[in-house]
Tab-separated table of C-alpha atoms in Angstrom:
chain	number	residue	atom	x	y	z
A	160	UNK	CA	169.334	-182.675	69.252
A	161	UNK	CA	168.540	-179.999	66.894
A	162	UNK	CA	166.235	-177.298	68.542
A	163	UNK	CA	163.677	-175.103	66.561
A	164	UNK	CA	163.508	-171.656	66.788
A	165	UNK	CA	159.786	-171.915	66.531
A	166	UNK	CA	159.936	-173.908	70.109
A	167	UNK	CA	161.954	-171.210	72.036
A	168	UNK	CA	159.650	-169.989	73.994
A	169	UNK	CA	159.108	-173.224	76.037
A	170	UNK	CA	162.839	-173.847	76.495
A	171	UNK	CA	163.237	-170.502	79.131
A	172	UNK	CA	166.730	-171.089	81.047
A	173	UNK	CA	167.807	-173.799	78.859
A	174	UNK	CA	170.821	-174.073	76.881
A	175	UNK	CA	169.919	-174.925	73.321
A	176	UNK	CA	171.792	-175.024	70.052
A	177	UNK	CA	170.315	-173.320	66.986
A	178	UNK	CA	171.464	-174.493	63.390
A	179	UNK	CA	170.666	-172.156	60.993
A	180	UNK	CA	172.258	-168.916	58.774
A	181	UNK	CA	173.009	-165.720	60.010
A	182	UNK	CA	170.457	-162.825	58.442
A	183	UNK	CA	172.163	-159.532	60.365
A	184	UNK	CA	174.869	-158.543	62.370
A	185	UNK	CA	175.370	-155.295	64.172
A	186	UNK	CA	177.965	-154.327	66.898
A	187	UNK	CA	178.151	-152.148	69.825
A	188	UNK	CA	181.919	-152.216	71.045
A	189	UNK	CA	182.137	-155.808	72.937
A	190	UNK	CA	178.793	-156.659	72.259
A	191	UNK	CA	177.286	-157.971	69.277
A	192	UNK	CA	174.061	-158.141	68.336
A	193	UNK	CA	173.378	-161.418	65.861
A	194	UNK	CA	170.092	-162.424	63.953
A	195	UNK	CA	169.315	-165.776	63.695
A	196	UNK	CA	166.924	-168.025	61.229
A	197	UNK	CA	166.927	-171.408	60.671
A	198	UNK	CA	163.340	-171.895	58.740
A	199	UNK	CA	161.555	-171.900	61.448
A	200	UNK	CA	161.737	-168.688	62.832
A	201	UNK	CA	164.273	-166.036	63.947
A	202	UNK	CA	166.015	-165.152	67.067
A	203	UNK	CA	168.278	-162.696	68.259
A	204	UNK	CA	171.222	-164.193	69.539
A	205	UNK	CA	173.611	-161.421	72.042
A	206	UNK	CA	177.331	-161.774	72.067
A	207	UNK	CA	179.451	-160.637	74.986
A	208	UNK	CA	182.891	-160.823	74.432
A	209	UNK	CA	184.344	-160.891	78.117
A	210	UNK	CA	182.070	-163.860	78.289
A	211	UNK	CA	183.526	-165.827	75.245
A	212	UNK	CA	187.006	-167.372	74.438
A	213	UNK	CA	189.165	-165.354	71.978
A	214	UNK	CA	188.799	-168.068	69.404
A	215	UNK	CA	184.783	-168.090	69.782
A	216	UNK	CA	184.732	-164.144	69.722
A	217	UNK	CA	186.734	-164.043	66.517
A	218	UNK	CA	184.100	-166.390	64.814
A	219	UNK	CA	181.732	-164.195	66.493
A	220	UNK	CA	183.490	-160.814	64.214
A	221	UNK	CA	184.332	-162.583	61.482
A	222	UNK	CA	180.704	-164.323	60.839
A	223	UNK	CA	179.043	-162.710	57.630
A	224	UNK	CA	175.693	-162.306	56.080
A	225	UNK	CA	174.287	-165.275	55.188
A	226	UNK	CA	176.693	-167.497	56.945
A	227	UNK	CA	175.649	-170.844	57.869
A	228	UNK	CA	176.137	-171.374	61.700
A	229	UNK	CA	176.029	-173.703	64.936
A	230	UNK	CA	175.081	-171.273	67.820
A	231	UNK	CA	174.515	-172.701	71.418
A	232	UNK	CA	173.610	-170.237	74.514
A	233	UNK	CA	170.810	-170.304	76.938
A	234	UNK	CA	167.825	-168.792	75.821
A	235	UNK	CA	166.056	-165.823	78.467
A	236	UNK	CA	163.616	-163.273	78.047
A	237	UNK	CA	163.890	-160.279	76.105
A	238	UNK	CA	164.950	-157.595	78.689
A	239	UNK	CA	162.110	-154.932	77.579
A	240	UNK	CA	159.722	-156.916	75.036
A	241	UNK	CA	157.087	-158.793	75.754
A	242	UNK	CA	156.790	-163.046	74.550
A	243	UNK	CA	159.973	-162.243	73.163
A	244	UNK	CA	163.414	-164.183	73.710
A	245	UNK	CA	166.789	-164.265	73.122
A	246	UNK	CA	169.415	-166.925	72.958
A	247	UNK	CA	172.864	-165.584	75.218
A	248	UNK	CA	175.640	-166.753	72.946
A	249	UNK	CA	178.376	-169.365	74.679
A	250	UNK	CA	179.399	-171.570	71.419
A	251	UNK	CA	179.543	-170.345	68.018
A	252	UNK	CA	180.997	-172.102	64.512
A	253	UNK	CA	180.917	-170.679	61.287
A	254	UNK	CA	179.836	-174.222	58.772
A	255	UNK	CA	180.386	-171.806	55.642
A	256	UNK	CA	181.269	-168.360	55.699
A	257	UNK	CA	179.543	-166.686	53.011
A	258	UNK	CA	181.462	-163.810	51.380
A	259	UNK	CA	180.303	-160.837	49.535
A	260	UNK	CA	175.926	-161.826	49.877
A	261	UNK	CA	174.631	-160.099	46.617
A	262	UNK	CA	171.358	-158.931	48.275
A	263	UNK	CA	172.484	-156.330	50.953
A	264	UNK	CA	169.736	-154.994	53.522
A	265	UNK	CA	168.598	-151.825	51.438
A	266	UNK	CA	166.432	-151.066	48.927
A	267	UNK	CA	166.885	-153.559	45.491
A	268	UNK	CA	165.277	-153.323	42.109
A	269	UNK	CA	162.944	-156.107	41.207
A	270	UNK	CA	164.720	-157.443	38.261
A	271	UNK	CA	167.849	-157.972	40.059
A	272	UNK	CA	165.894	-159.504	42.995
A	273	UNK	CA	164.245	-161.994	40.420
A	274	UNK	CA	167.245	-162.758	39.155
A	275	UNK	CA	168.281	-163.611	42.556
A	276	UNK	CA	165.343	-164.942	43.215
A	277	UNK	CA	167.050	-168.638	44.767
A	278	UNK	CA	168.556	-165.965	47.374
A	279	UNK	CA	165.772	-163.698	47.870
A	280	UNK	CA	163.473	-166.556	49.070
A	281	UNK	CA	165.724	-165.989	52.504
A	282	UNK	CA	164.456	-162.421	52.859
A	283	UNK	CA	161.736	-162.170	56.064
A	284	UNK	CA	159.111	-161.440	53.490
A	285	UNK	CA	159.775	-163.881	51.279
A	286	UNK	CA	159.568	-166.235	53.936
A	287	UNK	CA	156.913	-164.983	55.656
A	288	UNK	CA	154.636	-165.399	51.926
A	289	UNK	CA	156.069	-169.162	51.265
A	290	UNK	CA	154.856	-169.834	55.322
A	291	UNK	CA	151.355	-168.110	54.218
A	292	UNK	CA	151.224	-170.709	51.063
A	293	UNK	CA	151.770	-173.368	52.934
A	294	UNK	CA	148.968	-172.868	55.485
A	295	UNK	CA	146.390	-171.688	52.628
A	296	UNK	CA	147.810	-175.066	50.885
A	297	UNK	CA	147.376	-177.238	54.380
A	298	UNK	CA	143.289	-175.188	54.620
A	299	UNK	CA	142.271	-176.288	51.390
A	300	UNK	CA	143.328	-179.837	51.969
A	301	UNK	CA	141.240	-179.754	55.671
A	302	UNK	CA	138.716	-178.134	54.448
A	303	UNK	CA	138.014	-180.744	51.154
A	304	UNK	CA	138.737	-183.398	53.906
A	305	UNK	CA	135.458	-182.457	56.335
A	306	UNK	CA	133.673	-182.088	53.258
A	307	UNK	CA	134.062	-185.902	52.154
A	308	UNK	CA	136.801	-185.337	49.052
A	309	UNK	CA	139.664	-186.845	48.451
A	310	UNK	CA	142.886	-186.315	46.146
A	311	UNK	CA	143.774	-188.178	43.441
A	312	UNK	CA	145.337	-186.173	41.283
A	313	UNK	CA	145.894	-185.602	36.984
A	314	UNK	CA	148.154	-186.181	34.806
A	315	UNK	CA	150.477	-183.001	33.458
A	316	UNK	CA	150.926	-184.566	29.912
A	317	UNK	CA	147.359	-184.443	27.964
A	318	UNK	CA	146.454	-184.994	24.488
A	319	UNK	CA	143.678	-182.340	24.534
A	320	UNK	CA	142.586	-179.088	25.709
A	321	UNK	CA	140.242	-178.237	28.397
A	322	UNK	CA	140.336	-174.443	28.575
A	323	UNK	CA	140.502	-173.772	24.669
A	324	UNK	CA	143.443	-174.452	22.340
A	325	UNK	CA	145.165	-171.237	22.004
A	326	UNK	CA	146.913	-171.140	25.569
A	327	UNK	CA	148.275	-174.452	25.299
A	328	UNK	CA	151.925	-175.337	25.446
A	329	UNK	CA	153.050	-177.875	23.067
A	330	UNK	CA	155.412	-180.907	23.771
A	331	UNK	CA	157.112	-183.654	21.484
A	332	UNK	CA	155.833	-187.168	23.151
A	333	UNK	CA	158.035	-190.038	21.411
A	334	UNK	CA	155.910	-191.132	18.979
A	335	UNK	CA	152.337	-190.451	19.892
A	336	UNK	CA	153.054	-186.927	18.336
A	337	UNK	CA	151.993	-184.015	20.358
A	338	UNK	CA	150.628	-183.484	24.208
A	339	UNK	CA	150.113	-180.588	25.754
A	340	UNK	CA	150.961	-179.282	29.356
A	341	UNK	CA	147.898	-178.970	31.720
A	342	UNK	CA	145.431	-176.200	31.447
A	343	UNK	CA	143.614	-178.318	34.151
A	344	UNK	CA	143.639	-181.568	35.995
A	345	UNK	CA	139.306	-181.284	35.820
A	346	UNK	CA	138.543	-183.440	33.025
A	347	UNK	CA	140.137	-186.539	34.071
A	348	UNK	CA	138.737	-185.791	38.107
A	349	UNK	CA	135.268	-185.988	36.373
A	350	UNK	CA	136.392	-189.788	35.378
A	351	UNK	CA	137.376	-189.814	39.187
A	352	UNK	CA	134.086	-189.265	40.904
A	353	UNK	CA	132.293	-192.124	39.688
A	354	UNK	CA	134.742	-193.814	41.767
A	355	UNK	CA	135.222	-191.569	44.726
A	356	UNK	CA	132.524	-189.608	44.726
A	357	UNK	CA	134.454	-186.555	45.168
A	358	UNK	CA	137.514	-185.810	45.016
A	359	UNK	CA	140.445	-183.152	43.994
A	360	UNK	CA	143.487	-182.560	42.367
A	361	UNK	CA	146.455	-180.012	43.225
A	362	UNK	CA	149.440	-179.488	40.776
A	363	UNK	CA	151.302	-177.451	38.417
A	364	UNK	CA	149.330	-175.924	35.365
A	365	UNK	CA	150.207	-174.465	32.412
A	366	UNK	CA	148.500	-171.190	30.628
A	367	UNK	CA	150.306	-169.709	26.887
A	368	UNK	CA	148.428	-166.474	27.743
A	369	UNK	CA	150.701	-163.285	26.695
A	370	UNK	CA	149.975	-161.623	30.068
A	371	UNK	CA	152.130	-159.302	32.064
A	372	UNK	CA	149.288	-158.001	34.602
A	373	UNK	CA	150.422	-158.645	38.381
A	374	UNK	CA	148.112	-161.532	38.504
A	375	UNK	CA	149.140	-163.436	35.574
A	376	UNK	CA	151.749	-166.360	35.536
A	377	UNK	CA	152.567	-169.063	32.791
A	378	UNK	CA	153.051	-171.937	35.121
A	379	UNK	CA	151.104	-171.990	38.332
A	380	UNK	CA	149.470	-174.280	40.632
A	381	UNK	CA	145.537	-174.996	40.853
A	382	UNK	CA	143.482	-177.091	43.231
A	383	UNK	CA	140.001	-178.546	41.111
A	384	UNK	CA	137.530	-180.224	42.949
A	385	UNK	CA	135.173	-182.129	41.587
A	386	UNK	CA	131.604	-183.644	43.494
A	387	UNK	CA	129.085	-186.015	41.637
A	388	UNK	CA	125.549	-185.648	42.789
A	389	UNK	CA	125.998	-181.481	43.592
A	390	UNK	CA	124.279	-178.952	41.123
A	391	UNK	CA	124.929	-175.760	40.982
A	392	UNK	CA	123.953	-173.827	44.180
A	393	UNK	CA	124.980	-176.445	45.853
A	394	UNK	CA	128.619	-176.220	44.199
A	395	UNK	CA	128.447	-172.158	45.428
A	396	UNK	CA	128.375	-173.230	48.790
A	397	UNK	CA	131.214	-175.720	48.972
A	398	UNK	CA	133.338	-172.860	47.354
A	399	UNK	CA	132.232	-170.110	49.642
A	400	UNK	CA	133.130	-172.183	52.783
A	401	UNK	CA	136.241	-173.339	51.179
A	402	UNK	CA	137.187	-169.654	50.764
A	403	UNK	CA	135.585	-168.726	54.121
A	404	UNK	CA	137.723	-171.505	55.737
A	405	UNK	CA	140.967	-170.504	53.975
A	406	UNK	CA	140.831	-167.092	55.594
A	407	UNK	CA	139.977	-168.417	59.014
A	408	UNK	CA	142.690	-170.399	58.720
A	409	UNK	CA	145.394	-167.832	58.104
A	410	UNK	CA	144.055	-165.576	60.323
A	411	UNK	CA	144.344	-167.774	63.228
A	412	UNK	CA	148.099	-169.856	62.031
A	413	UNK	CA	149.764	-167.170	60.547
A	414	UNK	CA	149.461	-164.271	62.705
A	415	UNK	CA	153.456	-163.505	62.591
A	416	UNK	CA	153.858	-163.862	58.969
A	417	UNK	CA	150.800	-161.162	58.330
A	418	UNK	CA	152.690	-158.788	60.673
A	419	UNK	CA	156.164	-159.358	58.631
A	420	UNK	CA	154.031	-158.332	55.939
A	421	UNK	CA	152.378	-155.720	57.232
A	422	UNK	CA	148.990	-156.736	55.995
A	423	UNK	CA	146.221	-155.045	57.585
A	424	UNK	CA	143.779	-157.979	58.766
A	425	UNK	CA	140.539	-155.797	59.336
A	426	UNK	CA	139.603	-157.018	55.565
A	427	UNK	CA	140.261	-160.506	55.916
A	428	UNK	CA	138.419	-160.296	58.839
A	429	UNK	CA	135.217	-158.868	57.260
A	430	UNK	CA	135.313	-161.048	54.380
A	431	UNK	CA	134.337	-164.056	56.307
A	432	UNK	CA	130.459	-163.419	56.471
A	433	UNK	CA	128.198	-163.998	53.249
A	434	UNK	CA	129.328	-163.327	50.026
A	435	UNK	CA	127.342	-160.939	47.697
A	436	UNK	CA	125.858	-162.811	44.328
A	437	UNK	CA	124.964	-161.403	40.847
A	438	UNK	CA	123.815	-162.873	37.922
A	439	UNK	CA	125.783	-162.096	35.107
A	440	UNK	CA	123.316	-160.116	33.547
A	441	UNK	CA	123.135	-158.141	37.364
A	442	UNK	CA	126.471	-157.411	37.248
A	443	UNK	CA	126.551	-155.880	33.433
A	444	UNK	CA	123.705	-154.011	34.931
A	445	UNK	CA	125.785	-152.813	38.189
A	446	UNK	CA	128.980	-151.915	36.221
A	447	UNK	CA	127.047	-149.805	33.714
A	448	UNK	CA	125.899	-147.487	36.606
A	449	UNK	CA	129.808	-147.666	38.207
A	450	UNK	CA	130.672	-146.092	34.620
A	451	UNK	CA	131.827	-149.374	32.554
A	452	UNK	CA	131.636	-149.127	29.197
A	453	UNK	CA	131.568	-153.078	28.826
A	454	UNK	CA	129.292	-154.630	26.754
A	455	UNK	CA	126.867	-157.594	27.271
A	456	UNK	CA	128.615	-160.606	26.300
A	457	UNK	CA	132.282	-159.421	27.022
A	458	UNK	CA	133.863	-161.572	29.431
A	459	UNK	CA	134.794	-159.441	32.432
A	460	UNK	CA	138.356	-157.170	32.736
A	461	UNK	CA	140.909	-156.261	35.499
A	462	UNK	CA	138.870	-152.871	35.983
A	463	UNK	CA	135.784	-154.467	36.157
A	464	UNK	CA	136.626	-157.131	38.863
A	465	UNK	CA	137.433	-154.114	40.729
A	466	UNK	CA	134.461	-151.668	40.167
A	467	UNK	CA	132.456	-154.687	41.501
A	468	UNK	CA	133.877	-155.336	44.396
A	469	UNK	CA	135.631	-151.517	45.428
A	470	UNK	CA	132.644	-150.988	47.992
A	471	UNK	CA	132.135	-154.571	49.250
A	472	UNK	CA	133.305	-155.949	52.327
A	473	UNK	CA	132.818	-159.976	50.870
A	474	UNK	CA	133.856	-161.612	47.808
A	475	UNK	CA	131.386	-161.715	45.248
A	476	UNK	CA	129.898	-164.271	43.096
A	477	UNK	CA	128.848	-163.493	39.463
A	478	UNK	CA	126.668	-166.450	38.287
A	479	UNK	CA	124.801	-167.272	35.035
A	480	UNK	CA	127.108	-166.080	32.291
A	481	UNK	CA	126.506	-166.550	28.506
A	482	UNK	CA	127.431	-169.324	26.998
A	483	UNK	CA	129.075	-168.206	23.905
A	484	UNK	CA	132.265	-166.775	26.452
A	485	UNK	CA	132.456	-170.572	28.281
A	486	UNK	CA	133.840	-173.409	27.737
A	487	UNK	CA	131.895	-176.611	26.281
A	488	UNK	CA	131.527	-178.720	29.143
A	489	UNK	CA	129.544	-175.859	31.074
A	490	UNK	CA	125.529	-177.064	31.702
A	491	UNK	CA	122.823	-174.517	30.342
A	492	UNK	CA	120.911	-172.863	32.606
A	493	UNK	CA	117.364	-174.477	32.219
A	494	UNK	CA	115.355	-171.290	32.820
A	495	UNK	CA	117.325	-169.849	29.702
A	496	UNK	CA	119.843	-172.058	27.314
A	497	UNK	CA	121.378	-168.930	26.206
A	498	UNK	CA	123.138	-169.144	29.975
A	499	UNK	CA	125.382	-171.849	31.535
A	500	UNK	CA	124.927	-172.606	35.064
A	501	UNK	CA	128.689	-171.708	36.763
A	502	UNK	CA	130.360	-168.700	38.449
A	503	UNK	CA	133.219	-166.319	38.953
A	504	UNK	CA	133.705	-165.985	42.628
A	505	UNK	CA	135.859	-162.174	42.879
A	506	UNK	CA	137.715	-161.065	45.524
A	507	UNK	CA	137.793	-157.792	47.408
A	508	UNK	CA	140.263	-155.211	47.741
A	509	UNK	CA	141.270	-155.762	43.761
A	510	UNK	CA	142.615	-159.236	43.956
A	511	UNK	CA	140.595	-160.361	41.057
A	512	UNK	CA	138.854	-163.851	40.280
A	513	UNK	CA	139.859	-166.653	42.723
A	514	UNK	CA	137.623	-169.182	41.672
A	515	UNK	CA	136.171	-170.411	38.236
A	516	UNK	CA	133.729	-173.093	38.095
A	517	UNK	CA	130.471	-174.370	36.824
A	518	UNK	CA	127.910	-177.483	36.938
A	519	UNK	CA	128.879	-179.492	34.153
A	520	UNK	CA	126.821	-180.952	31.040
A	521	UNK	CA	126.097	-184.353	31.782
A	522	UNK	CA	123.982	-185.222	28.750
A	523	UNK	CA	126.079	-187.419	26.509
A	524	UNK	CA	124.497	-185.822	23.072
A	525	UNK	CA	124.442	-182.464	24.332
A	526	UNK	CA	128.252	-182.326	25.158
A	527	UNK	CA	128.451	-184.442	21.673
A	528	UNK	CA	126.974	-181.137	19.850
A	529	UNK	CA	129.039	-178.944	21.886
A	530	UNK	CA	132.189	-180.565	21.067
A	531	UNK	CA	131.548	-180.843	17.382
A	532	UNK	CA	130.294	-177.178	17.428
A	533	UNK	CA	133.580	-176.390	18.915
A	534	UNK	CA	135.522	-177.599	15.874
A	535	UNK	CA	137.369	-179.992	18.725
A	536	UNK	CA	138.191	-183.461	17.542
A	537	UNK	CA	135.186	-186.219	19.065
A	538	UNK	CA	137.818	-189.302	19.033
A	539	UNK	CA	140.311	-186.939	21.168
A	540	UNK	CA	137.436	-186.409	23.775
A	541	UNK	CA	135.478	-190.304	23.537
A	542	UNK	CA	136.670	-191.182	26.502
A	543	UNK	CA	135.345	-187.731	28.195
A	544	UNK	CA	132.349	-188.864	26.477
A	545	UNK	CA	132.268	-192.268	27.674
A	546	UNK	CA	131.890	-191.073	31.180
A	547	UNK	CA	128.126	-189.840	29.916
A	548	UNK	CA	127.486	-193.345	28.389
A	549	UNK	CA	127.973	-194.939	31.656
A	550	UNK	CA	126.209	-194.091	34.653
A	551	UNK	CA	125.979	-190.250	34.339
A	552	UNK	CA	125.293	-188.233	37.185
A	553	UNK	CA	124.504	-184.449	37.782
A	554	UNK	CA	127.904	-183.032	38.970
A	555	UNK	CA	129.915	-180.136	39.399
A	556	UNK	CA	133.156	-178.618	40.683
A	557	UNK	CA	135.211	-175.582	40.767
A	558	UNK	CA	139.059	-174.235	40.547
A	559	UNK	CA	140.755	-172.084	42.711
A	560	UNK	CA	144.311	-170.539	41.970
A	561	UNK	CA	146.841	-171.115	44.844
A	562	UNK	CA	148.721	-168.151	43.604
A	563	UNK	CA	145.796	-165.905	43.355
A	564	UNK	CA	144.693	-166.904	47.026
A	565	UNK	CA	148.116	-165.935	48.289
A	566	UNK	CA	148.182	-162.815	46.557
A	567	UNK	CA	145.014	-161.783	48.342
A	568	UNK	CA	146.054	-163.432	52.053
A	569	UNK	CA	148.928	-161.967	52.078
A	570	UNK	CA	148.589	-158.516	50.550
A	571	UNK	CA	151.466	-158.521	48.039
A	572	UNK	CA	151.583	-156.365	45.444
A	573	UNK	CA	152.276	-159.069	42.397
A	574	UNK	CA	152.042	-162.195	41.721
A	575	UNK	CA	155.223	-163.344	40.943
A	576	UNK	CA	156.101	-163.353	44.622
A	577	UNK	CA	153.666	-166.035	45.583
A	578	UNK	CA	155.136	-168.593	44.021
A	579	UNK	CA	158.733	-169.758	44.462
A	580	UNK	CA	160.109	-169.770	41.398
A	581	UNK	CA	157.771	-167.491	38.969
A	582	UNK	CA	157.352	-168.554	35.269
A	583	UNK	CA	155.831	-165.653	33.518
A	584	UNK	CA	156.299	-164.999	29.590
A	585	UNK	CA	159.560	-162.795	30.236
A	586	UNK	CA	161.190	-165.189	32.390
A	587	UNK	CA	162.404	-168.704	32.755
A	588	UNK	CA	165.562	-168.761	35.165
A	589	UNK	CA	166.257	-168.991	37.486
């Protein structure tokens, strides 16, 4: 039976076989020194050749980077390091030798990495961020559990926009004409809720945006949520403890990968206490006296994220924002219709905005208006529209890039990395 590196530490004295590739190989005369992964974690495996057959030793020399191997031994404790082990080598067969591994352990540009990007995914770091996705993915999904949502999920193919028509992609669909890749699954979760209640969806969306910042991709995945019967302070919560919980979360299950990464915790740590909140008009205020020349009703930059949140230990909320710079669907504040009643939610240490959402407008003539005054088509959006004619509820919800979170868990410098295959407007392969 297969054995996990993961599991090594409770198999102490036991011979074990390990499946997996060779990452490193160094030598010391008869010894040899041999770096194991197979997924789940990595091992050092020691060689002795006086304790080996010829044939097995041979293997043992000829085995490359990269190779994909069968390696039994008996696993024992690291001589000198603590909760460490290592596996004592007494079987070893090469499955596939792999000959002449393009990405050598040095120093590598990153457009040659990118365009070795299906290899580079092997790389400690590389594995060690895909590891960190999964557990902020596997958070998110707890999290909207204990809070009563469930998934259900949108369709990728639309015939309208949701986050304004200029960052749409466009694709031929037989002879209906023209859809359009998802901006966002949060339309169609708002039909959802006056089944569920709540709910979420978590996919693949799309964004035409000419961007080549380090927190910009083409194609990336989003998680909406979506609660009927919530309003907005309520909807500020549920995103502050899903946020809260994420970190918590990472901090606890990922403790190796952080350290592969060298990511210095002591933030992560202090963001999970209160957030700070602004008002929009607060925060134009605020930015002014950090030297921003930005000018009321300018949606917020890069610089601007970071001015805000440079001396704060917490995220930040920025609440309230006009509504001439949101969408449609956004509710007006009550206390002044010049407003819309939704949020930003920035990170700290310059990771930007994690989380974008808003109560929505639940007034079937009032969206009506806003949709005309739009210039969108009414019979593409009757059947958002319907869901006002027919038992209407206050409601809210909120997204939250996946990307974006693992950019800030895990410290990395760009975005591209967080995702497994990036899709950004200067590249589509691999």
């Amino acid at each position: 039976m297969q054995t996990f590196i993961k599991n090594i530490a409770d198999l102490v004295g036991q011979e074990v076989e390990i499946k997996g590739w060779l990452y490193n190989k160094r030598s010391s005369g008869p010894i040899a020194f041999l770096e194991l992964r197979d997924g789940s974690g990595w091992i050092q495996a020691v060689a002795v050749k006086s304790e080996l057959s010829a044939e097995v030793w041979d293997l043992v020399e000829k085995a490359s980077q990269e190779s994909s191997v069968v390696v039994r031994g008996k696993v024992t404790k690291h001589p000198k390091r603590e909760n460490v082990f290592e596996l004592q080598v007494a079987g070893f067969v090469i499955l596939q030798l792999a000959e002449n591994y393009p990405i050598a352990h040095k120093e590598h540009g990153p457009d040659f990495l990118m365009e070795n990007r299906h290899l580079w995914l092997r790389s400690k770091k590389q594995w060690a961020i895909l590891r960190v996705r999964d557990a902020i993915i596997t958070s998110i999904n707890e999290y909207l559990h204990q809070e009563n949502f469930i998934r259900t999920d949108s369709p990728v193919f639309t015939p309208n926009a949701c986050e304004g028509t200029t960052t749409l992609f466009p694709v031929p669909y037989f002879d209906l004409g023209t859809a359009y890749l998802s901006q966002s699954g949060q339309l169609y979760i708002e039909a959802a809720i006056a089944s569920v209640g709540r709910c979420y969806d978590f996919g693949p969306v799309f964004r035409a945006e000419k961007s080549k910042t380090k927190r910009h991709l083409t194609e990336f995945w989003m998680m909406d949520a979506e609660a009927a019967f919530v309003e907005h302070e309520e909807n500020l919560k549920i995103q502050e403890g899903l946020v809260r919980y994420i970190i918590r979360y990472c901090l606890k299950n990922c403790k190796e990968e952080l350290v592969i990464l060298e990511r210095n915790t002591a933030p992560l740590e202090k963001a999970d206490q209160p957030f700070t909140h602004y008002t929009y008009n607060q925060a134009i205020v605020k930015l002014h006296e950090l030297g921003s020349d930005i000018k009321h009703g300018e949606d917020l930059g890069n610089d601007d994220e970071g001015l805000l949140t440079k001396d704060s230990d917490v995220p930040v909320f920025i609440a309230k924002w006009p509504k001439s710079i949101k969408p449609f669907y956004m509710k007006r504040d009550p206390e002044n219709p010049e407003l819309v009643l939704n949020d930003d939610l920035i990170a700290t240490e310059g990771a930007g905005e994690l989380i974008g959402g808003s109560q929505r407008e639940d007034d079937y003539n009032l969206l009506l208006e806003r949709i005309k005054a739009e210039g969108l088509n009414v019979e593409d959006y009757q059947w958002y529209l319907d869901l006002r004619q027919f038992g209407s509820v206050p409601h809210s919800g909120f997204g939250i890039g996946l990307e974006r979170a693992v950019r800030w868990i895990t410290g990395v410098e760009h975005i591209r990395e967080c995702i497994p295959f990036p899709r950004t407007i200067g590249r589509l392969r691999p």
